[in-house]
PDB file of C-alpha atoms in Angstrom:
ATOM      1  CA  UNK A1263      41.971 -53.728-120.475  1.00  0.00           C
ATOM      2  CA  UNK A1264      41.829 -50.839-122.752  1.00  0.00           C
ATOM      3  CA  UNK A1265      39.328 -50.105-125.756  1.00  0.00           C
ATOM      4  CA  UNK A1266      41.129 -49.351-128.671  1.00  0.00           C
ATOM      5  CA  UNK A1267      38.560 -47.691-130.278  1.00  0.00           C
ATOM      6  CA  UNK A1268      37.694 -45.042-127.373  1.00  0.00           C
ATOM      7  CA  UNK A1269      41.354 -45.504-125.554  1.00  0.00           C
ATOM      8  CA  UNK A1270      39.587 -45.833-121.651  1.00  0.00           C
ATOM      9  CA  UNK A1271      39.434 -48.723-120.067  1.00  0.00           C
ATOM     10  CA  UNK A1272      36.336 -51.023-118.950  1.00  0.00           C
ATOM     11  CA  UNK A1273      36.816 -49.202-115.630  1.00  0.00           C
ATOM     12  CA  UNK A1274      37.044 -45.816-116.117  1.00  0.00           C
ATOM     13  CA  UNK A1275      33.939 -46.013-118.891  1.00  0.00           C
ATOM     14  CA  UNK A1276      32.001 -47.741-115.786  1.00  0.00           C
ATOM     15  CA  UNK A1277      33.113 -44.202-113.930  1.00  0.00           C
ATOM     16  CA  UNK A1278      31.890 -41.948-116.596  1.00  0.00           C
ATOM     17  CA  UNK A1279      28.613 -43.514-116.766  1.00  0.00           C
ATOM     18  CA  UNK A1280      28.359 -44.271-112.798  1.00  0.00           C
ATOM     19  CA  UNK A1281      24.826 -42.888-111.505  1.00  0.00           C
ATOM     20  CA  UNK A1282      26.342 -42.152-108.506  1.00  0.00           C
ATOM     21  CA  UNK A1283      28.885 -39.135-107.248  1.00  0.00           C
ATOM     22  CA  UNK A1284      31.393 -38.993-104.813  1.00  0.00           C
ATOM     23  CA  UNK A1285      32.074 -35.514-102.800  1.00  0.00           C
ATOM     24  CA  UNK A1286      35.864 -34.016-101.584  1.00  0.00           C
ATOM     25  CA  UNK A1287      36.426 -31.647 -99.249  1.00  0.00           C
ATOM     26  CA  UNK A1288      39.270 -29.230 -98.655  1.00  0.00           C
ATOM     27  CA  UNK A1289      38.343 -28.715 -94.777  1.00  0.00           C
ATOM     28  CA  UNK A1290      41.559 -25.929 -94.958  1.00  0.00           C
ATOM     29  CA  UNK A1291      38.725 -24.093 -96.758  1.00  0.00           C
ATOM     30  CA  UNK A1292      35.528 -25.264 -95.163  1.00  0.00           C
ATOM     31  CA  UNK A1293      33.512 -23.072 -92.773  1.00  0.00           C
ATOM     32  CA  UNK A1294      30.777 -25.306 -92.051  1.00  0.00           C
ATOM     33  CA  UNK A1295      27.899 -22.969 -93.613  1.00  0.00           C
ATOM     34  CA  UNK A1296      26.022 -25.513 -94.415  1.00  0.00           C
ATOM     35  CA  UNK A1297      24.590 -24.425 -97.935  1.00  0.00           C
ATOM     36  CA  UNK A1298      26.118 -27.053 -99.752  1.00  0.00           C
ATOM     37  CA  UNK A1299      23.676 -29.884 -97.704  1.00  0.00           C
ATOM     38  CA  UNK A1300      21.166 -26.713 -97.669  1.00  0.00           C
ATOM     39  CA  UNK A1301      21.026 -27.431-101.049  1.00  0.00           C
ATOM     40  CA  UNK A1302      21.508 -31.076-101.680  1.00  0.00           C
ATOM     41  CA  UNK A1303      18.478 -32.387-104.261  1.00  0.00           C
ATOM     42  CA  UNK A1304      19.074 -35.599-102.486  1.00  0.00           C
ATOM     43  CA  UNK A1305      20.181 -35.453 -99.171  1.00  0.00           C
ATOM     44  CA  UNK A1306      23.587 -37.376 -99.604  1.00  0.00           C
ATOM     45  CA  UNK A1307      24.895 -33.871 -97.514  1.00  0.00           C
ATOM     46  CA  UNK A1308      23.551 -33.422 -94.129  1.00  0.00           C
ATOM     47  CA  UNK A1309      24.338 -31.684 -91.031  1.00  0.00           C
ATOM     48  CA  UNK A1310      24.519 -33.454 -87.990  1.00  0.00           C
ATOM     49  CA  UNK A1311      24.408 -31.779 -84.881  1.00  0.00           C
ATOM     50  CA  UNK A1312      21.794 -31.892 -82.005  1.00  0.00           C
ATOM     51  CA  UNK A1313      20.831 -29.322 -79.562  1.00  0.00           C
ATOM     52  CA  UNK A1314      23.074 -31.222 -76.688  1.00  0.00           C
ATOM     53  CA  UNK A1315      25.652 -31.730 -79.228  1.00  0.00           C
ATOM     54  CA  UNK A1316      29.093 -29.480 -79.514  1.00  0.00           C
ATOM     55  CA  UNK A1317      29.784 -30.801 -82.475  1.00  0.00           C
ATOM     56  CA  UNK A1318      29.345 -29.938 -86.036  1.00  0.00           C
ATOM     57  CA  UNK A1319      29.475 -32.687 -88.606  1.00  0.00           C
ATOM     58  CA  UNK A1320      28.930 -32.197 -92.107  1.00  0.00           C
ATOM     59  CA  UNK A1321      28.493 -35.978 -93.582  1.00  0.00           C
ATOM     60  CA  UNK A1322      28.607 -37.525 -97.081  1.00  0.00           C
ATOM     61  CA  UNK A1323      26.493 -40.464 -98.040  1.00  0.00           C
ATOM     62  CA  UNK A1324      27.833 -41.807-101.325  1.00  0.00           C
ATOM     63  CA  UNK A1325      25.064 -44.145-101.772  1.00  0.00           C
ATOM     64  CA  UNK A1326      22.293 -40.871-102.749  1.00  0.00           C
ATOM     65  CA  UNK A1327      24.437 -38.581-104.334  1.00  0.00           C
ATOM     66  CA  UNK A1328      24.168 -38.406-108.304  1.00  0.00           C
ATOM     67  CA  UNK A1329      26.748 -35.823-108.774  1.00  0.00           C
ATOM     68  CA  UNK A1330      24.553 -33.007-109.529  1.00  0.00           C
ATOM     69  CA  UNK A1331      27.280 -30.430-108.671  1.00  0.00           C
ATOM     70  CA  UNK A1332      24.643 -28.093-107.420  1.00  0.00           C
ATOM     71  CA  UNK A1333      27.000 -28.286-103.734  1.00  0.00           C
ATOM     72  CA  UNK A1334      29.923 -27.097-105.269  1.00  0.00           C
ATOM     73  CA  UNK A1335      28.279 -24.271-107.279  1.00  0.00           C
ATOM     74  CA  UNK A1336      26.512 -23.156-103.734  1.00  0.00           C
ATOM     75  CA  UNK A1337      29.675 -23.000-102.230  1.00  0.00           C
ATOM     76  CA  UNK A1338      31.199 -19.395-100.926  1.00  0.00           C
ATOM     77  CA  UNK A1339      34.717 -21.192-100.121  1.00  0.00           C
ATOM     78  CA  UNK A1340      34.682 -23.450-103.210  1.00  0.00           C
ATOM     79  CA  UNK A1341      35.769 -26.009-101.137  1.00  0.00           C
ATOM     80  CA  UNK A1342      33.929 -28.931-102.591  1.00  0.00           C
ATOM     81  CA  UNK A1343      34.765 -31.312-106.011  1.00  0.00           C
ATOM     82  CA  UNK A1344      32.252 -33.623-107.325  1.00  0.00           C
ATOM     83  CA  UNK A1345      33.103 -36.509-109.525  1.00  0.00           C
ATOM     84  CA  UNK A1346      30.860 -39.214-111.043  1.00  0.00           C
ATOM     85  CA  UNK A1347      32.485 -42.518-109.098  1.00  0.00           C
ATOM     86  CA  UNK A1348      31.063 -45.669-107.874  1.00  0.00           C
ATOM     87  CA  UNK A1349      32.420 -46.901-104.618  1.00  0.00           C
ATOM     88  CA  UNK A1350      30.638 -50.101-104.250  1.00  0.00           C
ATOM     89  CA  UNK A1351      31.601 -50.498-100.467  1.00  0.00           C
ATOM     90  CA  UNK A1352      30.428 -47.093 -99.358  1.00  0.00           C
ATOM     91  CA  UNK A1353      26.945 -47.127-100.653  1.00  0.00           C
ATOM     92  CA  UNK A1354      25.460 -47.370 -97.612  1.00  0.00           C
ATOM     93  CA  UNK A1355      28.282 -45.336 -95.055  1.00  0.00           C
ATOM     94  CA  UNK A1356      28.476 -41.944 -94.403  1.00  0.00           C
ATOM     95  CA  UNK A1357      31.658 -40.589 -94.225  1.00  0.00           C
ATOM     96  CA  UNK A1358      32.220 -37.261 -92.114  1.00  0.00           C
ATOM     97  CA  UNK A1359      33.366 -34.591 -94.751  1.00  0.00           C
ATOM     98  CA  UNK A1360      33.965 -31.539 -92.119  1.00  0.00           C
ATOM     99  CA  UNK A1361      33.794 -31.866 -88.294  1.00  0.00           C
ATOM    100  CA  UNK A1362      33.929 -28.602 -85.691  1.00  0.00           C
ATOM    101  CA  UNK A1363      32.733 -27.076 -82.446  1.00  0.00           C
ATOM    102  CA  UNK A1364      29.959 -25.360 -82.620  1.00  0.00           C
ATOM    103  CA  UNK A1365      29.796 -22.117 -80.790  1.00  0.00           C
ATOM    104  CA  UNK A1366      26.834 -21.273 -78.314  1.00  0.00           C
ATOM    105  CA  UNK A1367      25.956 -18.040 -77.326  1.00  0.00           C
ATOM    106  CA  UNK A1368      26.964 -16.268 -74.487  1.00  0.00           C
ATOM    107  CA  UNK A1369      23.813 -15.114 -73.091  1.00  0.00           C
ATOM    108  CA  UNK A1370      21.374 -17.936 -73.700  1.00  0.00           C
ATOM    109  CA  UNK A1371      23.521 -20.610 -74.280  1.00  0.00           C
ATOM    110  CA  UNK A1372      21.733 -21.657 -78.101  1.00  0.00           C
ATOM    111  CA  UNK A1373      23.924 -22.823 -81.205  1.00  0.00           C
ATOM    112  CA  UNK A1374      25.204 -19.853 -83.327  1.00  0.00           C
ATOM    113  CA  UNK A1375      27.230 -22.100 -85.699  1.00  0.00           C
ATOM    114  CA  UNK A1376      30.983 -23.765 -86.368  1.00  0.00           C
ATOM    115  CA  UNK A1377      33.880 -22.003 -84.695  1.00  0.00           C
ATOM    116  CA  UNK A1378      35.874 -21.965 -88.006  1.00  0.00           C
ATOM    117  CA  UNK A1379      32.931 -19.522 -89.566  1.00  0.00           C
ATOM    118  CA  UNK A1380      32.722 -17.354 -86.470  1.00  0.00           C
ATOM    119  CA  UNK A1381      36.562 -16.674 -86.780  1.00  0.00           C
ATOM    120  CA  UNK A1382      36.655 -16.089 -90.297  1.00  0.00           C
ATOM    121  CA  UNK A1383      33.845 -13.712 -90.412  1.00  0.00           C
ATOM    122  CA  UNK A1384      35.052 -12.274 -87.023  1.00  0.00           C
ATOM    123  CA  UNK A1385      38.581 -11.584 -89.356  1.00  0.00           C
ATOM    124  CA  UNK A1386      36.757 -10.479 -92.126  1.00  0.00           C
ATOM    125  CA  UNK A1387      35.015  -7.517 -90.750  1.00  0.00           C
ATOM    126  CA  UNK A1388      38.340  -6.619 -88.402  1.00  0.00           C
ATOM    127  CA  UNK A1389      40.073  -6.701 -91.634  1.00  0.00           C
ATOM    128  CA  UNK A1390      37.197  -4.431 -93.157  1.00  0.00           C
ATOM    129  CA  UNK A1391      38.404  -1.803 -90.586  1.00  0.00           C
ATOM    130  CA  UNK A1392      35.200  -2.359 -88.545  1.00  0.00           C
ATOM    131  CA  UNK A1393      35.625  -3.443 -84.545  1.00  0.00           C
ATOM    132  CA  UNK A1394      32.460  -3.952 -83.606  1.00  0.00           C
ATOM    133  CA  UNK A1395      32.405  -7.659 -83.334  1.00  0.00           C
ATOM    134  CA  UNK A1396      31.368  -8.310 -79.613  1.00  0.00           C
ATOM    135  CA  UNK A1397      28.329  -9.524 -80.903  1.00  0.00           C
ATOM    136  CA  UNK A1398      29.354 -12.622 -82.498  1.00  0.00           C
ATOM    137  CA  UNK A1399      28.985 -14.464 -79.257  1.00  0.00           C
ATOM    138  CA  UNK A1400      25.391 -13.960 -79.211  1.00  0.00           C
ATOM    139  CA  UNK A1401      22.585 -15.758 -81.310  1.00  0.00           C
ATOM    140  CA  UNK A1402      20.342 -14.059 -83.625  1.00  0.00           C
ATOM    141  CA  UNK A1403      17.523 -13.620 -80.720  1.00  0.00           C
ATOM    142  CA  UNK A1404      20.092 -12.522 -78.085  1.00  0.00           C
ATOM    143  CA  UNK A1405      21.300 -10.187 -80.455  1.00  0.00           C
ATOM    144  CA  UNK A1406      18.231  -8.759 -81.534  1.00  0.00           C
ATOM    145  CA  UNK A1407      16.855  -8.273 -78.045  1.00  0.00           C
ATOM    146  CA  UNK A1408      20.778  -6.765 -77.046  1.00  0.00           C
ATOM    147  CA  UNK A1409      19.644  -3.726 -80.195  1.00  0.00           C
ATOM    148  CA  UNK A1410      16.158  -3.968 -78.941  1.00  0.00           C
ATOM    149  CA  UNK A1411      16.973  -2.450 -75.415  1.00  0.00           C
ATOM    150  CA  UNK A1412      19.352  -0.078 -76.263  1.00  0.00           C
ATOM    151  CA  UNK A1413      16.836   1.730 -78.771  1.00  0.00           C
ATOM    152  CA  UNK A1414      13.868   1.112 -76.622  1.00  0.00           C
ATOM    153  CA  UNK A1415      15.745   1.703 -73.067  1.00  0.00           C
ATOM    154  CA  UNK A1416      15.163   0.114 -69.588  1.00  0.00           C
ATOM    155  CA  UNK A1417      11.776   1.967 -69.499  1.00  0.00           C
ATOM    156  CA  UNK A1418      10.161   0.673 -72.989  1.00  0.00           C
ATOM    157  CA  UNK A1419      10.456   4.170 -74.683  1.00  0.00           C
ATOM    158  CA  UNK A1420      13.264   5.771 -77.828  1.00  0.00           C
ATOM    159  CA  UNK A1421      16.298   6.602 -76.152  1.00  0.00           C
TER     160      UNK A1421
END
């Protein structure tokens, strides 16, 4: 039923003064950084995956989400819309928003990240006209020790 004063229905006032916010993805964008839960005031973004786990998850838990925004503006890909909505029967589920594989390293076998931001920053920096990107299959220690050794050399002094 509409209000002919304001011209909005009952329902979609209810929306525009819902506490609550519901987050979209466009996972043809997505990279799984993470900033956008990173950032999350109240936790309705989180990352979900365990050391065991090859999985990346990004989940959405419309139930703690007030519609802040602050995900989308963190966003490099702007791949995330906010809306104020209230989705009675998905208060209390999370939904998965992004999933992936993570990538391990090939020395030590640790997480490095999502294999859809390893590829895009791999073509990013081949399309920079650099080719040095044998290093993306190692982790931030593996790498580190990999630049260590060839400054320091096998016998602990400057090459």
């Amino acid at each position: 039923m509409k209000d002919s004063k304001e011209g909005i229905s009952r329902r979609e006032l209810l929306q525009k003064l819902s506490p609550l916010g519901k987050v979209s993805l466009d996972d043809t964008k997505c990279t799984g950084c993470g900033l956008c839960a990173r950032e999350c005031p109240t936790g309705a973004l989180t990352i979900s995956s365990g050391e065991k786990s090859d999985t990346f998850r990004l989940l959405f838990t419309h139930g703690v989400c007030v519609a802040c925004g602050r995900c989308a503006e963190i966003c490099p890909e702007k791949c995330l819309q906010v809306e104020r909505l209230l989705e009675p029967e998905n208060i209390v589920n999370q939904s998965v928003l992004f999933e992936d594989e993570i990538v391990r390293c090939s020395r030590c076998g640790n997480a490095i990240g999502p294999r859809t931001m390893i590829d895009k920053l791999q073509a990013r920096i081949t399309a920079s006209g650099h080719s040095s990107t044998a290093q993306f299959g190692l982790c931030p220690e593996c790498k580190a020790q990999t630049q260590f050794g060839k400054i320091l050399g096998e016998n602990g002094h400057i090459s």
